[in-house]
């Protein structure tokens, strides 16, 4: 009997030693909370799309240009051509360099007063699902007029200034280095936020981009993280996050760089889907 | 007896897992799995869900839309032709030059056709600072410029920065040391504000941004450009 009691006590001690109430609590709570936040984020993000669309079709200009009978594909295509030319013609009246994005022909053009300065073939592009289902009024809302770039972010500098101190005398000048490093490899990725809510992403790719691959990725991760922080903080409090349709274009790296450097800080951009 | 229990359980899988170290390992693993699941939900599931076409098939309330109609195909084609013609007319019909300052290349067009292209050198983007507040930025101006003048056997009148850059004292305005002969090639085309298209002695630097703002070309290209572009011809720099 006594032996049995001792054995029972030892077993109780053994089982007590195994228990970690705080650890067990976190082992259950943390995954559950993370899962709930994740699901909440996913659901509210999808709701954001729906709400955005609802508001889009309720906006005055979209309603004004909507038609009872949507045109067929060929008519819609002609309509897109017309609006694109109208936008381009509107831009010719300004003195600054603008960008024409023709997704039908996969061509990007730098233009100044109607003159095509540079034409670059896109390697690839990706458009948001929203753009694939636009009705005529909504299409005009986005692409009927030139959009204005409100902010420009990039992995490279707009003007690659090299600050050089003037030498005090000719001896100091002789000792200075006069070689300009033009072989510098840099990742070329840039992002323009347009005034019509579109985020235009340009990714430069080259055969030698493996070295700066991480720089490019880091740039986009940083943008994604910034956005995620804002969205998560909203969904955490059951608010619907902001939705911004995106357009991603993959270009030759040197073209991406030349176009970025040529554009003004607030470029005018016209897009043809 | 207790020794017996520990011994007998320590040998089995249950016994090994019952040890505290495995408990912590399991806890950390669980946290990792939870974090991975969370990130998967955020970065994979959500974008996937957002890209489902079904969410975008939206039918607006037809009672609220304007009852306008789309122009006919014929009307649209007429408009397209008219607009295209308007835009085409903006491109100079004669000759014009396009300079790419990022790649340091040029293209010469005649009757809207490319007739010559090649390497050139443009502004180095060097900002030269003195001890005082004075500074110069060696940048080629961008935009739509035009040929303001054409010069043969140009002489370079060195500006102040040319002396400051070499650590030399700045001479008076008409000092003979300001004039250098034969360094700008056989021809020069003035773009205004002191910027020129000219030749160079440093041909190995063509294709690189090394100038003080002027556009340098090799002798053959310069001659072709000089002979093709009249005064007033457009030069587009980007």
mmCIF file of N, CA and C in Angstrom, chain A residues 9-94:
data_model
loop_
_atom_site.group_PDB
_atom_site.id
_atom_site.type_symbol
_atom_site.label_atom_id
_atom_site.label_comp_id
_atom_site.label_asym_id
_atom_site.label_seq_id
_atom_site.Cartn_x
_atom_site.Cartn_y
_atom_site.Cartn_z
ATOM 1 N N UNK A 9 2.836 9.176 -5.932
ATOM 2 C CA UNK A 9 3.401 10.505 -5.680
ATOM 3 C C UNK A 9 4.494 10.835 -6.712
ATOM 4 N N UNK A 10 5.316 9.809 -6.986
ATOM 5 C CA UNK A 10 6.394 10.006 -7.966
ATOM 6 C C UNK A 10 5.836 10.331 -9.353
ATOM 7 N N UNK A 11 4.776 9.631 -9.675
ATOM 8 C CA UNK A 11 4.140 9.861 -10.984
ATOM 9 C C UNK A 11 3.581 11.275 -11.075
ATOM 10 N N UNK A 12 2.963 11.717 -9.953
ATOM 11 C CA UNK A 12 2.394 13.073 -9.934
ATOM 12 C C UNK A 12 3.508 14.114 -10.112
ATOM 13 N N UNK A 13 4.640 13.851 -9.397
ATOM 14 C CA UNK A 13 5.781 14.771 -9.462
ATOM 15 C C UNK A 13 6.311 14.830 -10.902
ATOM 16 N N UNK A 14 6.360 13.642 -11.510
ATOM 17 C CA UNK A 14 6.877 13.518 -12.878
ATOM 18 C C UNK A 14 5.993 14.293 -13.863
ATOM 19 N N UNK A 15 4.664 14.091 -13.647
ATOM 20 C CA UNK A 15 3.764 14.775 -14.576
ATOM 21 C C UNK A 15 3.739 16.278 -14.311
ATOM 22 N N UNK A 16 3.932 16.705 -13.083
ATOM 23 C CA UNK A 16 3.948 18.138 -12.772
ATOM 24 C C UNK A 16 5.164 18.811 -13.425
ATOM 25 N N UNK A 17 6.293 18.085 -13.439
ATOM 26 C CA UNK A 17 7.524 18.625 -13.981
ATOM 27 C C UNK A 17 7.374 18.905 -15.500
ATOM 28 N N UNK A 18 6.541 18.119 -16.157
ATOM 29 C CA UNK A 18 6.349 18.247 -17.598
ATOM 30 C C UNK A 18 5.490 19.464 -17.975
ATOM 31 N N UNK A 19 4.696 19.941 -17.066
ATOM 32 C CA UNK A 19 3.728 20.984 -17.399
ATOM 33 C C UNK A 19 4.392 22.356 -17.512
ATOM 34 N N UNK A 20 4.063 23.080 -18.606
ATOM 35 C CA UNK A 20 4.534 24.456 -18.791
ATOM 36 C C UNK A 20 3.320 25.258 -19.196
ATOM 37 N N UNK A 21 2.589 25.729 -18.228
ATOM 38 C CA UNK A 21 1.309 26.362 -18.570
ATOM 39 C C UNK A 21 1.460 27.564 -19.508
ATOM 40 N N UNK A 22 2.512 28.378 -19.305
ATOM 41 C CA UNK A 22 2.677 29.585 -20.140
ATOM 42 C C UNK A 22 2.995 29.169 -21.571
ATOM 43 N N UNK A 23 3.915 28.188 -21.673
ATOM 44 C CA UNK A 23 4.297 27.713 -22.998
ATOM 45 C C UNK A 23 3.095 27.115 -23.730
ATOM 46 N N UNK A 24 2.359 26.315 -22.997
ATOM 47 C CA UNK A 24 1.190 25.679 -23.605
ATOM 48 C C UNK A 24 0.157 26.713 -24.038
ATOM 49 N N UNK A 25 0.056 27.759 -23.229
ATOM 50 C CA UNK A 25 -0.888 28.829 -23.547
ATOM 51 C C UNK A 25 -0.501 29.502 -24.869
ATOM 52 N N UNK A 26 0.797 29.833 -24.966
ATOM 53 C CA UNK A 26 1.259 30.492 -26.193
ATOM 54 C C UNK A 26 1.206 29.548 -27.390
ATOM 55 N N UNK A 27 1.459 28.265 -27.113
ATOM 56 C CA UNK A 27 1.424 27.279 -28.208
ATOM 57 C C UNK A 27 0.043 27.213 -28.845
ATOM 58 N N UNK A 28 -0.963 27.549 -28.081
ATOM 59 C CA UNK A 28 -2.324 27.512 -28.624
ATOM 60 C C UNK A 28 -2.723 28.906 -29.133
ATOM 61 N N UNK A 29 -2.453 29.910 -28.320
ATOM 62 C CA UNK A 29 -2.956 31.251 -28.625
ATOM 63 C C UNK A 29 -2.273 31.876 -29.849
ATOM 64 N N UNK A 30 -0.943 31.777 -29.888
ATOM 65 C CA UNK A 30 -0.218 32.448 -30.986
ATOM 66 C C UNK A 30 -0.660 31.932 -32.365
ATOM 67 N N UNK A 31 -0.638 30.615 -32.593
ATOM 68 C CA UNK A 31 -1.099 30.161 -33.926
ATOM 69 C C UNK A 31 -2.537 30.550 -34.224
ATOM 70 N N UNK A 32 -3.388 30.465 -33.211
ATOM 71 C CA UNK A 32 -4.801 30.802 -33.445
ATOM 72 C C UNK A 32 -4.939 32.283 -33.813
ATOM 73 N N UNK A 33 -4.235 33.138 -33.048
ATOM 74 C CA UNK A 33 -4.325 34.585 -33.310
ATOM 75 C C UNK A 33 -3.773 34.901 -34.698
ATOM 76 N N UNK A 34 -2.604 34.315 -35.023
ATOM 77 C CA UNK A 34 -2.001 34.568 -36.338
ATOM 78 C C UNK A 34 -2.922 34.107 -37.461
ATOM 79 N N UNK A 35 -3.519 32.960 -37.260
ATOM 80 C CA UNK A 35 -4.434 32.415 -38.258
ATOM 81 C C UNK A 35 -5.645 33.333 -38.442
ATOM 82 N N UNK A 36 -6.162 33.805 -37.327
ATOM 83 C CA UNK A 36 -7.330 34.697 -37.401
ATOM 84 C C UNK A 36 -6.981 36.005 -38.092
ATOM 85 N N UNK A 37 -5.797 36.558 -37.736
ATOM 86 C CA UNK A 37 -5.372 37.823 -38.374
ATOM 87 C C UNK A 37 -5.193 37.605 -39.879
ATOM 88 N N UNK A 38 -4.584 36.468 -40.220
ATOM 89 C CA UNK A 38 -4.362 36.154 -41.640
ATOM 90 C C UNK A 38 -5.657 36.020 -42.403
ATOM 91 N N UNK A 39 -6.603 35.295 -41.817
ATOM 92 C CA UNK A 39 -7.899 35.105 -42.484
ATOM 93 C C UNK A 39 -8.639 36.442 -42.605
ATOM 94 N N UNK A 40 -8.570 37.205 -41.510
ATOM 95 C CA UNK A 40 -9.217 38.518 -41.485
ATOM 96 C C UNK A 40 -8.637 39.419 -42.579
ATOM 97 N N UNK A 41 -7.313 39.354 -42.725
ATOM 98 C CA UNK A 41 -6.624 40.157 -43.746
ATOM 99 C C UNK A 41 -7.067 39.726 -45.148
ATOM 100 N N UNK A 42 -7.099 38.398 -45.353
ATOM 101 C CA UNK A 42 -7.464 37.877 -46.677
ATOM 102 C C UNK A 42 -8.900 38.270 -47.033
ATOM 103 N N UNK A 43 -9.793 38.080 -46.097
ATOM 104 C CA UNK A 43 -11.212 38.370 -46.366
ATOM 105 C C UNK A 43 -11.419 39.861 -46.618
ATOM 106 N N UNK A 44 -10.824 40.695 -45.760
ATOM 107 C CA UNK A 44 -11.018 42.137 -45.912
ATOM 108 C C UNK A 44 -10.329 42.673 -47.169
ATOM 109 N N UNK A 45 -9.234 42.034 -47.566
ATOM 110 C CA UNK A 45 -8.554 42.460 -48.803
ATOM 111 C C UNK A 45 -9.423 42.183 -50.016
ATOM 112 N N UNK A 46 -10.107 41.060 -49.988
ATOM 113 C CA UNK A 46 -11.012 40.740 -51.090
ATOM 114 C C UNK A 46 -12.211 41.693 -51.066
ATOM 115 N N UNK A 47 -12.682 41.979 -49.862
ATOM 116 C CA UNK A 47 -13.793 42.934 -49.737
ATOM 117 C C UNK A 47 -13.390 44.308 -50.260
ATOM 118 N N UNK A 48 -12.103 44.631 -50.063
ATOM 119 C CA UNK A 48 -11.595 45.927 -50.527
ATOM 120 C C UNK A 48 -11.735 46.044 -52.043
ATOM 121 N N UNK A 49 -11.479 44.936 -52.726
ATOM 122 C CA UNK A 49 -11.602 44.925 -54.190
ATOM 123 C C UNK A 49 -13.043 45.209 -54.591
ATOM 124 N N UNK A 50 -13.957 44.514 -53.932
ATOM 125 C CA UNK A 50 -15.378 44.676 -54.246
ATOM 126 C C UNK A 50 -15.835 46.113 -53.958
ATOM 127 N N UNK A 51 -15.384 46.609 -52.808
ATOM 128 C CA UNK A 51 -15.808 47.960 -52.426
ATOM 129 C C UNK A 51 -15.246 49.000 -53.395
ATOM 130 N N UNK A 52 -13.995 48.747 -53.800
ATOM 131 C CA UNK A 52 -13.346 49.666 -54.735
ATOM 132 C C UNK A 52 -14.119 49.719 -56.049
ATOM 133 N N UNK A 53 -14.499 48.531 -56.515
ATOM 134 C CA UNK A 53 -15.242 48.447 -57.780
ATOM 135 C C UNK A 53 -16.597 49.143 -57.673
ATOM 136 N N UNK A 54 -17.232 48.928 -56.541
ATOM 137 C CA UNK A 54 -18.540 49.524 -56.314
ATOM 138 C C UNK A 54 -18.432 51.049 -56.364
ATOM 139 N N UNK A 55 -17.414 51.572 -55.676
ATOM 140 C CA UNK A 55 -17.207 53.022 -55.659
ATOM 141 C C UNK A 55 -16.823 53.546 -57.038
ATOM 142 N N UNK A 56 -16.032 52.726 -57.754
ATOM 143 C CA UNK A 56 -15.598 53.135 -59.088
ATOM 144 C C UNK A 56 -16.809 53.350 -59.999
ATOM 145 N N UNK A 57 -17.723 52.379 -59.992
ATOM 146 C CA UNK A 57 -18.893 52.487 -60.868
ATOM 147 C C UNK A 57 -19.935 53.480 -60.364
ATOM 148 N N UNK A 58 -19.700 53.953 -59.132
ATOM 149 C CA UNK A 58 -20.613 54.973 -58.608
ATOM 150 C C UNK A 58 -20.066 56.375 -58.850
ATOM 151 N N UNK A 59 -18.773 56.449 -59.243
ATOM 152 C CA UNK A 59 -18.177 57.781 -59.421
ATOM 153 C C UNK A 59 -18.822 58.474 -60.619
ATOM 154 N N UNK A 60 -18.875 59.783 -60.493
ATOM 155 C CA UNK A 60 -19.658 60.583 -61.441
ATOM 156 C C UNK A 60 -19.214 60.392 -62.892
ATOM 157 N N UNK A 61 -17.890 60.455 -63.126
ATOM 158 C CA UNK A 61 -17.416 60.368 -64.509
ATOM 159 C C UNK A 61 -17.693 59.002 -65.131
ATOM 160 N N UNK A 62 -17.596 57.960 -64.301
ATOM 161 C CA UNK A 62 -17.861 56.609 -64.824
ATOM 162 C C UNK A 62 -19.341 56.476 -65.181
ATOM 163 N N UNK A 63 -20.189 56.995 -64.316
ATOM 164 C CA UNK A 63 -21.635 56.912 -64.579
ATOM 165 C C UNK A 63 -22.017 57.699 -65.820
ATOM 166 N N UNK A 64 -21.357 58.856 -65.965
ATOM 167 C CA UNK A 64 -21.657 59.725 -67.092
ATOM 168 C C UNK A 64 -21.262 59.090 -68.421
ATOM 169 N N UNK A 65 -20.163 58.334 -68.405
ATOM 170 C CA UNK A 65 -19.690 57.732 -69.649
ATOM 171 C C UNK A 65 -20.114 56.281 -69.837
ATOM 172 N N UNK A 66 -20.875 55.783 -68.894
ATOM 173 C CA UNK A 66 -21.336 54.399 -69.036
ATOM 174 C C UNK A 66 -22.448 54.328 -70.078
ATOM 175 N N UNK A 67 -22.507 53.185 -70.687
ATOM 176 C CA UNK A 67 -23.556 53.000 -71.707
ATOM 177 C C UNK A 67 -24.425 51.812 -71.330
ATOM 178 N N UNK A 68 -25.663 51.868 -71.796
ATOM 179 C CA UNK A 68 -26.589 50.791 -71.454
ATOM 180 C C UNK A 68 -26.147 49.483 -72.094
ATOM 181 N N UNK A 69 -25.677 49.597 -73.319
ATOM 182 C CA UNK A 69 -25.246 48.406 -74.053
ATOM 183 C C UNK A 69 -23.729 48.466 -74.251
ATOM 184 N N UNK A 70 -23.017 47.588 -73.592
ATOM 185 C CA UNK A 70 -21.557 47.582 -73.731
ATOM 186 C C UNK A 70 -21.164 47.217 -75.166
ATOM 187 N N UNK A 71 -20.155 47.889 -75.739
ATOM 188 C CA UNK A 71 -19.783 47.597 -77.135
ATOM 189 C C UNK A 71 -19.136 46.222 -77.271
ATOM 190 N N UNK A 72 -19.127 45.716 -78.503
ATOM 191 C CA UNK A 72 -18.444 44.433 -78.719
ATOM 192 C C UNK A 72 -16.926 44.657 -78.708
ATOM 193 N N UNK A 73 -16.175 43.577 -78.765
ATOM 194 C CA UNK A 73 -14.718 43.668 -78.607
ATOM 195 C C UNK A 73 -14.044 44.569 -79.638
ATOM 196 N N UNK A 74 -14.491 44.471 -80.896
ATOM 197 C CA UNK A 74 -13.810 45.259 -81.934
ATOM 198 C C UNK A 74 -14.104 46.746 -81.760
ATOM 199 N N UNK A 75 -15.333 47.062 -81.408
ATOM 200 C CA UNK A 75 -15.684 48.474 -81.193
ATOM 201 C C UNK A 75 -14.933 49.014 -79.963
ATOM 202 N N UNK A 76 -14.876 48.192 -78.935
ATOM 203 C CA UNK A 76 -14.174 48.591 -77.721
ATOM 204 C C UNK A 76 -12.694 48.848 -78.025
ATOM 205 N N UNK A 77 -12.134 47.996 -78.889
ATOM 206 C CA UNK A 77 -10.729 48.150 -79.252
ATOM 207 C C UNK A 77 -10.513 49.476 -80.002
ATOM 208 N N UNK A 78 -11.441 49.808 -80.900
ATOM 209 C CA UNK A 78 -11.346 51.081 -81.627
ATOM 210 C C UNK A 78 -11.495 52.254 -80.658
ATOM 211 N N UNK A 79 -12.407 52.077 -79.705
ATOM 212 C CA UNK A 79 -12.618 53.118 -78.699
ATOM 213 C C UNK A 79 -11.334 53.341 -77.880
ATOM 214 N N UNK A 80 -10.659 52.232 -77.556
ATOM 215 C CA UNK A 80 -9.394 52.321 -76.806
ATOM 216 C C UNK A 80 -8.340 53.056 -77.628
ATOM 217 N N UNK A 81 -8.289 52.748 -78.931
ATOM 218 C CA UNK A 81 -7.335 53.429 -79.820
ATOM 219 C C UNK A 81 -7.598 54.929 -79.828
ATOM 220 N N UNK A 82 -8.868 55.254 -79.924
ATOM 221 C CA UNK A 82 -9.234 56.672 -80.016
ATOM 222 C C UNK A 82 -8.852 57.411 -78.726
ATOM 223 N N UNK A 83 -9.207 56.833 -77.592
ATOM 224 C CA UNK A 83 -8.898 57.516 -76.321
ATOM 225 C C UNK A 83 -7.385 57.625 -76.111
ATOM 226 N N UNK A 84 -6.674 56.613 -76.567
ATOM 227 C CA UNK A 84 -5.213 56.646 -76.405
ATOM 228 C C UNK A 84 -4.597 57.774 -77.242
ATOM 229 N N UNK A 85 -5.071 57.891 -78.484
ATOM 230 C CA UNK A 85 -4.573 58.964 -79.350
ATOM 231 C C UNK A 85 -4.962 60.330 -78.792
ATOM 232 N N UNK A 86 -6.169 60.402 -78.255
ATOM 233 C CA UNK A 86 -6.623 61.669 -77.650
ATOM 234 C C UNK A 86 -5.717 62.069 -76.493
ATOM 235 N N UNK A 87 -5.388 61.079 -75.658
ATOM 236 C CA UNK A 87 -4.507 61.352 -74.510
ATOM 237 C C UNK A 87 -3.131 61.787 -74.980
ATOM 238 N N UNK A 88 -2.607 61.073 -75.964
ATOM 239 C CA UNK A 88 -1.272 61.418 -76.482
ATOM 240 C C UNK A 88 -1.264 62.816 -77.081
ATOM 241 N N UNK A 89 -2.345 63.140 -77.779
ATOM 242 C CA UNK A 89 -2.409 64.462 -78.400
ATOM 243 C C UNK A 89 -2.495 65.559 -77.325
ATOM 244 N N UNK A 90 -3.208 65.254 -76.275
ATOM 245 C CA UNK A 90 -3.333 66.204 -75.165
ATOM 246 C C UNK A 90 -1.959 66.492 -74.546
ATOM 247 N N UNK A 91 -1.145 65.444 -74.421
ATOM 248 C CA UNK A 91 0.187 65.589 -73.816
ATOM 249 C C UNK A 91 1.120 66.417 -74.711
ATOM 250 N N UNK A 92 0.894 66.365 -76.028
ATOM 251 C CA UNK A 92 1.810 67.092 -76.931
ATOM 252 C C UNK A 92 1.799 68.594 -76.668
ATOM 253 N N UNK A 93 0.768 69.052 -75.996
ATOM 254 C CA UNK A 93 0.675 70.501 -75.728
ATOM 255 C C UNK A 93 1.574 70.931 -74.583
ATOM 256 N N UNK A 94 2.143 69.979 -73.860
ATOM 257 C CA UNK A 94 3.036 70.341 -72.752
ATOM 258 C C UNK A 94 4.499 70.305 -73.230
#
